[in-house]
PDB file of C-alpha atoms in Angstrom:
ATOM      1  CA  UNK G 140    -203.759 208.146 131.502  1.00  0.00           C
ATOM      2  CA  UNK G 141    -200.680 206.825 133.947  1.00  0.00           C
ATOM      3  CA  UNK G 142    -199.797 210.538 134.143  1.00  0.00           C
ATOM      4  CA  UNK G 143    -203.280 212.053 134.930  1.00  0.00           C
ATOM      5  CA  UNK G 144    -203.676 209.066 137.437  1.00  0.00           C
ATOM      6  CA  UNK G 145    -200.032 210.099 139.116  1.00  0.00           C
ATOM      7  CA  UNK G 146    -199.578 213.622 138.835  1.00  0.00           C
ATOM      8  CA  UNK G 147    -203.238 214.966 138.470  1.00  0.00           C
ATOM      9  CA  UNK G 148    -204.915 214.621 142.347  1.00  0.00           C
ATOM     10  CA  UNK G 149    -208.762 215.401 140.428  1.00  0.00           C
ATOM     11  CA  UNK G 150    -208.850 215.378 137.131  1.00  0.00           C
ATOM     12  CA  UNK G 151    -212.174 217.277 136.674  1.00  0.00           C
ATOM     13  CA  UNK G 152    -210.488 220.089 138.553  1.00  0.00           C
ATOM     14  CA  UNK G 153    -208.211 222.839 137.322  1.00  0.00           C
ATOM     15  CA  UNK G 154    -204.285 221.736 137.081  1.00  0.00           C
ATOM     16  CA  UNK G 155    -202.334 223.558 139.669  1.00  0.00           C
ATOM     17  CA  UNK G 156    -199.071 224.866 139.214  1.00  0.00           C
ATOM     18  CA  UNK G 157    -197.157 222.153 141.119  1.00  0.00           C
ATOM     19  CA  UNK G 158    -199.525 219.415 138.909  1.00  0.00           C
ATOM     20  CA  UNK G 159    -198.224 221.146 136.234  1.00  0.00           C
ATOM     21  CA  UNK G 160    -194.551 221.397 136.883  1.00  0.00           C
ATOM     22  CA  UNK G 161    -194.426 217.996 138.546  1.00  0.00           C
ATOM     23  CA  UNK G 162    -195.486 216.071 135.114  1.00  0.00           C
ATOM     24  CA  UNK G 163    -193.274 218.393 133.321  1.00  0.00           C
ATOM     25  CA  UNK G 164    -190.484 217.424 135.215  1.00  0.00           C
ATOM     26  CA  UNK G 165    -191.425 213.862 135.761  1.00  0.00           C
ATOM     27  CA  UNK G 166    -191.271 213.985 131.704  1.00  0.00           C
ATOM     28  CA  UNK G 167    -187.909 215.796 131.344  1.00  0.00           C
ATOM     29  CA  UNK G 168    -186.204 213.732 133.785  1.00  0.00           C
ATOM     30  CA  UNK G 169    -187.691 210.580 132.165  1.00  0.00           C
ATOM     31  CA  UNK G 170    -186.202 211.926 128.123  1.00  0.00           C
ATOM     32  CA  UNK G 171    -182.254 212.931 129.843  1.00  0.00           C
ATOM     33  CA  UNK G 172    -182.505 209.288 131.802  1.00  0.00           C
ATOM     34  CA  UNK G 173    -183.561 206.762 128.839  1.00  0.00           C
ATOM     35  CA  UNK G 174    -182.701 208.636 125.637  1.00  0.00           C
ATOM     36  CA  UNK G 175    -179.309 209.866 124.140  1.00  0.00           C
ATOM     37  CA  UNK G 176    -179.136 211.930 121.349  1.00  0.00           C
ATOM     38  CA  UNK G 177    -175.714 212.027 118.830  1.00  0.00           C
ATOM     39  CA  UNK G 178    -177.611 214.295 116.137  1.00  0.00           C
ATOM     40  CA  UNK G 179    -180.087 216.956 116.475  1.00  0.00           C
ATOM     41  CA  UNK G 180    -183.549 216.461 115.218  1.00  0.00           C
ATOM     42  CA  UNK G 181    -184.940 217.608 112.254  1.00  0.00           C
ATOM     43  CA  UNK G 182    -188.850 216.457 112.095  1.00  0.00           C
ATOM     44  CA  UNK G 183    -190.686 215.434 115.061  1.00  0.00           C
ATOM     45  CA  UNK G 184    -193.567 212.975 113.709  1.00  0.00           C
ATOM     46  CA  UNK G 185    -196.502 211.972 116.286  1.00  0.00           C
ATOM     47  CA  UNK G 186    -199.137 209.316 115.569  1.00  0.00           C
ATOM     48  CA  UNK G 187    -202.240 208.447 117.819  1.00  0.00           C
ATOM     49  CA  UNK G 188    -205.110 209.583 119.476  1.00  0.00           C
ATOM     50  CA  UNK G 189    -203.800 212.717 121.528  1.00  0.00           C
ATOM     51  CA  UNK G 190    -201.839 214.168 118.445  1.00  0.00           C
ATOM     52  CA  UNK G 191    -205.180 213.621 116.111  1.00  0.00           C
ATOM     53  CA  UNK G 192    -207.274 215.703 119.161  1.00  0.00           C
ATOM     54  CA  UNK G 193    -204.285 218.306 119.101  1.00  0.00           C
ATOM     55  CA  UNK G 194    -204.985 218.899 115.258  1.00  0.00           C
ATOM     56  CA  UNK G 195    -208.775 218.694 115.373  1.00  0.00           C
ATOM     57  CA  UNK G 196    -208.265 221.715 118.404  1.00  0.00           C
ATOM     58  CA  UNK G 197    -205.496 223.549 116.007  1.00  0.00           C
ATOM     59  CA  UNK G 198    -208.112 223.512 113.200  1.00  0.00           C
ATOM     60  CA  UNK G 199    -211.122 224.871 115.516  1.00  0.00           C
ATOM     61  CA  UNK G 200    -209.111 227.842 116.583  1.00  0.00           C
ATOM     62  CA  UNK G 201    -207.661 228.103 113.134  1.00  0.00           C
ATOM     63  CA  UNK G 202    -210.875 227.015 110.585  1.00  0.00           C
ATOM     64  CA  UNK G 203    -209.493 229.055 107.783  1.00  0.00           C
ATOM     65  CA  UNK G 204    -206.082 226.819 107.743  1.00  0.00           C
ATOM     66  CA  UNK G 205    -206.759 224.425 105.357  1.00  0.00           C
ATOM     67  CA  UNK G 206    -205.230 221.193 105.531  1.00  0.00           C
ATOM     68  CA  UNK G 207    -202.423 221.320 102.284  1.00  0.00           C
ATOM     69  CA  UNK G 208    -201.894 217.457 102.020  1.00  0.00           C
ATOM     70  CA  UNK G 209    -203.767 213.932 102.976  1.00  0.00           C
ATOM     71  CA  UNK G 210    -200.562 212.957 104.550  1.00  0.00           C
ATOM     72  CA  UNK G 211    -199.453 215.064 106.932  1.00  0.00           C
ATOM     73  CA  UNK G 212    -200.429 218.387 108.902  1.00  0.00           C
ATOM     74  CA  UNK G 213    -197.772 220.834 110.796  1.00  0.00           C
ATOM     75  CA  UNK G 214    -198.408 222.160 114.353  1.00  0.00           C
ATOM     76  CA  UNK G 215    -196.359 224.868 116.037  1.00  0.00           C
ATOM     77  CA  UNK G 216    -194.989 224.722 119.361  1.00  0.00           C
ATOM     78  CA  UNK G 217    -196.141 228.383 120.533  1.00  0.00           C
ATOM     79  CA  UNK G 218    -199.748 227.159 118.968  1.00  0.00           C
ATOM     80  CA  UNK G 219    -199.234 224.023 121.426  1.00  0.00           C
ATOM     81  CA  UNK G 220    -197.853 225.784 124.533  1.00  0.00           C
ATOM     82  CA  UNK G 221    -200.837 228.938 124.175  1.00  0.00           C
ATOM     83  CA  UNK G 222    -203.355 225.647 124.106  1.00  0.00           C
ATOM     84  CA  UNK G 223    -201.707 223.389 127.012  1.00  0.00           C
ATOM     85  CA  UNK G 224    -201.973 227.060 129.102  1.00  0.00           C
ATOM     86  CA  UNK G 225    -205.774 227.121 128.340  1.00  0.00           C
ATOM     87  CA  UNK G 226    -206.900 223.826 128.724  1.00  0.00           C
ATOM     88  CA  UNK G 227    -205.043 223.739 132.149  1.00  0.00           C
ATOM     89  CA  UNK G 228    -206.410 226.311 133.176  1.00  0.00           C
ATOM     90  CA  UNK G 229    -209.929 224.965 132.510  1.00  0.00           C
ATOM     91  CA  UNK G 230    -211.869 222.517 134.447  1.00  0.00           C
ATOM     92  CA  UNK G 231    -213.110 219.340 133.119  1.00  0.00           C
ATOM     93  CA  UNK G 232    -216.991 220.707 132.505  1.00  0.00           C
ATOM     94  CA  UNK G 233    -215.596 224.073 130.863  1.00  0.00           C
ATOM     95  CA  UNK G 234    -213.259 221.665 128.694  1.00  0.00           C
ATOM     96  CA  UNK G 235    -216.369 219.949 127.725  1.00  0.00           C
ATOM     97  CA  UNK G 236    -218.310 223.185 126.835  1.00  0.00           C
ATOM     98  CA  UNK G 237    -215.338 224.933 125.263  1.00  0.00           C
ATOM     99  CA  UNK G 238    -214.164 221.714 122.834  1.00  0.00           C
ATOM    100  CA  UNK G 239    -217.857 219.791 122.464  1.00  0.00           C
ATOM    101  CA  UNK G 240    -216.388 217.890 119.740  1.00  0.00           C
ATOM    102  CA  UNK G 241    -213.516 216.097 122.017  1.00  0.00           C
ATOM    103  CA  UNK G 242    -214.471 212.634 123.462  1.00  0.00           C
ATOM    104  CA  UNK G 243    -215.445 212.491 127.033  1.00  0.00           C
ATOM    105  CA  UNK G 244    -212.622 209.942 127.607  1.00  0.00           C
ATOM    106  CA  UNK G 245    -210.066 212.565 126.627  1.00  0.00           C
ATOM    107  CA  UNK G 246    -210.999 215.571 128.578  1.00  0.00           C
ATOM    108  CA  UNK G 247    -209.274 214.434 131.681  1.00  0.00           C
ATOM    109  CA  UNK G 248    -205.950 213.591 130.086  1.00  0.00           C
ATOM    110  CA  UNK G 249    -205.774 215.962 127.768  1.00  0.00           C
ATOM    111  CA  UNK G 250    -203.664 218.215 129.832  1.00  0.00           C
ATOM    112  CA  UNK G 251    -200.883 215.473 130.572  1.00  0.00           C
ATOM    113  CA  UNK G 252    -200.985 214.608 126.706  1.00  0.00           C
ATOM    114  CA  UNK G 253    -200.096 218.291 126.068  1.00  0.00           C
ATOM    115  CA  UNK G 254    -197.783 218.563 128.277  1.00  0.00           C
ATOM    116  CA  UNK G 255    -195.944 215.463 127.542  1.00  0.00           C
ATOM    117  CA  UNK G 256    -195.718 216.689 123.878  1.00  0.00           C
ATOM    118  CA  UNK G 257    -193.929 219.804 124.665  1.00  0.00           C
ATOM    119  CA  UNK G 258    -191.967 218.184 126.699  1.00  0.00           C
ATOM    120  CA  UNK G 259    -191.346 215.710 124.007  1.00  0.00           C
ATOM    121  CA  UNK G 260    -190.773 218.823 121.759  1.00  0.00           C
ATOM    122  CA  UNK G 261    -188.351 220.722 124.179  1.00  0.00           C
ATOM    123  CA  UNK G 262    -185.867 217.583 124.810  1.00  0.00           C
ATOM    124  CA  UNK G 263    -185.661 217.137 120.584  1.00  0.00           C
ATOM    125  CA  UNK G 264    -185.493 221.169 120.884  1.00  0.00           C
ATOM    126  CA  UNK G 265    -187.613 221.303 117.807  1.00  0.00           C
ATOM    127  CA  UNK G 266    -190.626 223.545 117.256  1.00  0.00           C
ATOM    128  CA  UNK G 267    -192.854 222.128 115.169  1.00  0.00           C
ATOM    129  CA  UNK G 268    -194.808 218.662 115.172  1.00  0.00           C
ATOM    130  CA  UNK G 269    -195.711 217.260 112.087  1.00  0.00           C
ATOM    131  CA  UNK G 270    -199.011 215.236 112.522  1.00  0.00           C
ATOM    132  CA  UNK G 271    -198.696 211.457 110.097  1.00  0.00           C
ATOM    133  CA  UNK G 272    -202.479 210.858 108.497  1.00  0.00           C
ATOM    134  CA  UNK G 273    -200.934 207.226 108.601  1.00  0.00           C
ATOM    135  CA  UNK G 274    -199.832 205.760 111.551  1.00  0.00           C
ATOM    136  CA  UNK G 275    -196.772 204.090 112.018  1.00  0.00           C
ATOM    137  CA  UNK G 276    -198.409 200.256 110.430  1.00  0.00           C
ATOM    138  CA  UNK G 277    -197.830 202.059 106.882  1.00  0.00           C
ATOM    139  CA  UNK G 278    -194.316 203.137 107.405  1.00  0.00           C
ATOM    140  CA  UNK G 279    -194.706 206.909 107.177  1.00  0.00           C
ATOM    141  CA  UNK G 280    -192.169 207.696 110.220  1.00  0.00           C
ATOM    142  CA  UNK G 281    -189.643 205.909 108.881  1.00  0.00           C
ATOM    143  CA  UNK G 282    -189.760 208.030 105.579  1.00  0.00           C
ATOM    144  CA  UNK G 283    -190.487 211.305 106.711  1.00  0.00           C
ATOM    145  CA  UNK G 284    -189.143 212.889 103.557  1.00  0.00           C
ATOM    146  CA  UNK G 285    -192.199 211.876 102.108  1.00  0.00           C
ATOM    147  CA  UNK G 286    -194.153 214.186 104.378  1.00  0.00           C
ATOM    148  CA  UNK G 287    -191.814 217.345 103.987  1.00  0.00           C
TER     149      UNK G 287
END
Protein backbone atom coordinates (compact mmCIF):
# COMPACT_ATOMS: atom_id res chain seq x y z
CA UNK A 1 0.00 0.00 0.00
CA UNK A 2 2.98 2.66 1.12
CA UNK A 3 4.48 1.76 -2.28
CA UNK A 4 1.37 2.15 -4.56
CA UNK A 5 0.66 5.42 -2.51
CA UNK A 6 4.53 6.65 -3.29
CA UNK A 7 5.55 5.36 -6.46
CA UNK A 8 2.15 4.70 -8.28
CA UNK A 9 0.72 8.55 -9.34
CA UNK A 10 -3.07 6.56 -10.24
CA UNK A 11 -3.39 3.41 -9.31
CA UNK A 12 -6.38 2.50 -11.58
CA UNK A 13 -4.11 3.45 -14.45
CA UNK A 14 -1.50 1.44 -16.29
CA UNK A 15 2.16 1.45 -14.47
CA UNK A 16 4.57 3.36 -16.56
CA UNK A 17 7.96 2.48 -17.07
CA UNK A 18 9.52 5.05 -14.70
CA UNK A 19 6.58 3.77 -11.93
CA UNK A 20 7.96 0.68 -12.58
CA UNK A 21 11.66 1.16 -12.33
CA UNK A 22 11.33 3.73 -9.57
CA UNK A 23 9.72 1.01 -6.99
CA UNK A 24 12.16 -1.41 -8.27
CA UNK A 25 14.87 0.62 -7.38
CA UNK A 26 13.39 2.19 -4.35
CA UNK A 27 13.27 -1.74 -3.30
CA UNK A 28 16.86 -2.67 -4.30
CA UNK A 29 18.36 0.23 -2.73
CA UNK A 30 16.25 -0.39 0.43
CA UNK A 31 17.66 -4.67 0.56
CA UNK A 32 21.83 -3.40 -0.16
CA UNK A 33 21.11 -0.47 2.69
CA UNK A 34 19.44 -2.56 5.70
CA UNK A 35 20.37 -6.18 4.99
CA UNK A 36 23.81 -8.03 4.86
CA UNK A 37 24.13 -11.30 3.72
CA UNK A 38 27.33 -13.81 4.96
CA UNK A 39 25.65 -17.00 3.23
CA UNK A 40 23.69 -17.40 0.18
CA UNK A 41 20.11 -18.39 0.37
CA UNK A 42 18.73 -21.53 -0.14
CA UNK A 43 14.68 -21.27 0.28
CA UNK A 44 12.91 -18.10 0.09
CA UNK A 45 9.57 -18.63 2.26
CA UNK A 46 6.70 -15.82 1.96
CA UNK A 47 3.61 -15.69 4.19
CA UNK A 48 0.57 -13.22 3.81
CA UNK A 49 -1.94 -11.90 1.76
CA UNK A 50 0.02 -10.86 -1.53
CA UNK A 51 1.97 -14.27 -1.68
CA UNK A 52 -1.57 -16.28 -1.12
CA UNK A 53 -3.06 -13.92 -4.31
CA UNK A 54 0.31 -14.79 -6.21
CA UNK A 55 -0.55 -18.62 -5.82
CA UNK A 56 -4.31 -18.38 -6.35
CA UNK A 57 -3.08 -16.35 -9.95
CA UNK A 58 -0.22 -19.23 -10.51
CA UNK A 59 -3.00 -21.86 -10.16
CA UNK A 60 -5.57 -19.97 -12.64
CA UNK A 61 -3.02 -19.84 -15.37
CA UNK A 62 -1.79 -23.25 -14.39
CA UNK A 63 -5.32 -25.31 -13.24
CA UNK A 64 -3.81 -28.61 -14.13
CA UNK A 65 -0.84 -28.07 -11.39
CA UNK A 66 -2.07 -29.66 -8.59
CA UNK A 67 -1.10 -28.59 -5.31
CA UNK A 68 1.45 -31.79 -4.02
CA UNK A 69 1.30 -30.95 -0.21
CA UNK A 70 -1.06 -28.98 2.51
CA UNK A 71 2.04 -27.26 3.57
CA UNK A 72 3.65 -25.60 1.12
CA UNK A 73 3.39 -24.65 -2.74
CA UNK A 74 6.55 -23.60 -5.10
CA UNK A 75 6.40 -20.56 -7.45
CA UNK A 76 8.98 -19.77 -10.11
CA UNK A 77 10.54 -16.57 -10.65
CA UNK A 78 10.11 -16.48 -14.64
CA UNK A 79 6.24 -17.55 -13.70
CA UNK A 80 6.40 -14.30 -11.34
CA UNK A 81 8.27 -11.86 -13.62
CA UNK A 82 5.84 -13.05 -17.03
CA UNK A 83 2.81 -12.12 -14.36
CA UNK A 84 4.26 -8.72 -12.75
CA UNK A 85 4.76 -7.77 -16.84
CA UNK A 86 0.98 -8.44 -17.37
CA UNK A 87 -0.66 -7.11 -14.58
CA UNK A 88 1.40 -3.84 -15.12
CA UNK A 89 0.56 -3.57 -18.08
CA UNK A 90 -3.17 -3.75 -17.26
CA UNK A 91 -5.35 -1.15 -15.84
CA UNK A 92 -7.20 -1.48 -12.70
CA UNK A 93 -10.83 -2.39 -14.52
CA UNK A 94 -9.01 -4.96 -16.98
CA UNK A 95 -7.27 -6.39 -13.68
CA UNK A 96 -10.69 -6.76 -12.36
CA UNK A 97 -12.12 -8.50 -15.51
CA UNK A 98 -9.01 -10.57 -16.18
CA UNK A 99 -8.57 -11.99 -12.26
CA UNK A 100 -12.55 -11.72 -11.01
CA UNK A 101 -11.62 -13.81 -8.19
CA UNK A 102 -8.93 -11.17 -6.61
CA UNK A 103 -10.35 -8.77 -3.92
CA UNK A 104 -11.08 -5.29 -4.96
CA UNK A 105 -8.69 -4.07 -2.21
CA UNK A 106 -5.81 -5.81 -3.95
CA UNK A 107 -6.08 -4.79 -7.50
CA UNK A 108 -4.36 -1.53 -6.98
CA UNK A 109 -1.34 -2.88 -5.14
CA UNK A 110 -0.93 -5.78 -6.69
CA UNK A 111 1.66 -4.50 -9.01
CA UNK A 112 3.99 -3.06 -6.13
CA UNK A 113 3.47 -6.51 -4.25
CA UNK A 114 4.92 -8.19 -7.39
CA UNK A 115 7.39 -6.20 -7.84
CA UNK A 116 8.63 -6.05 -4.38
CA UNK A 117 8.80 -9.92 -4.47
CA UNK A 118 11.14 -10.10 -7.30
CA UNK A 119 12.94 -7.72 -5.99
CA UNK A 120 12.94 -9.60 -2.79
CA UNK A 121 13.87 -12.66 -5.00
CA UNK A 122 16.74 -10.94 -7.02
CA UNK A 123 18.70 -9.48 -3.79
CA UNK A 124 18.53 -13.40 -2.15
CA UNK A 125 19.39 -14.28 -6.01
CA UNK A 126 17.11 -17.22 -5.66
CA UNK A 127 14.49 -18.33 -8.16
CA UNK A 128 11.91 -19.88 -6.65
CA UNK A 129 9.41 -18.84 -3.73
CA UNK A 130 8.06 -21.37 -1.71
CA UNK A 131 4.51 -20.31 -0.52
CA UNK A 132 4.02 -21.55 3.77
CA UNK A 133 0.08 -22.83 4.10
CA UNK A 134 1.00 -21.72 7.78
CA UNK A 135 2.05 -18.50 8.53
CA UNK A 136 4.81 -17.63 10.53
CA UNK A 137 2.44 -18.02 14.30
CA UNK A 138 3.06 -21.94 13.69
CA UNK A 139 6.74 -21.82 13.17
CA UNK A 140 6.97 -23.12 9.60
CA UNK A 141 9.81 -20.48 8.47
CA UNK A 142 11.90 -21.30 10.98
CA UNK A 143 11.91 -25.07 9.89
CA UNK A 144 11.82 -24.91 6.35
CA UNK A 145 13.19 -28.42 5.98
CA UNK A 146 9.91 -29.45 6.79
CA UNK A 147 8.53 -27.90 3.62
CA UNK A 148 11.34 -29.23 1.18
Amino acid sequence: VTLTRKFISNPKLRLNDNETSSISHYISQSLKENITSKKPCSILIGTGGSVVYLRKLNEFFHPSIPVSTTLAFTLQKSFIEDLTKMICSMNILERRKEFHFLPEDRLDIMPSALITILEVMNFMKIDKLTHSFQNLRFGIAAKPEIIN
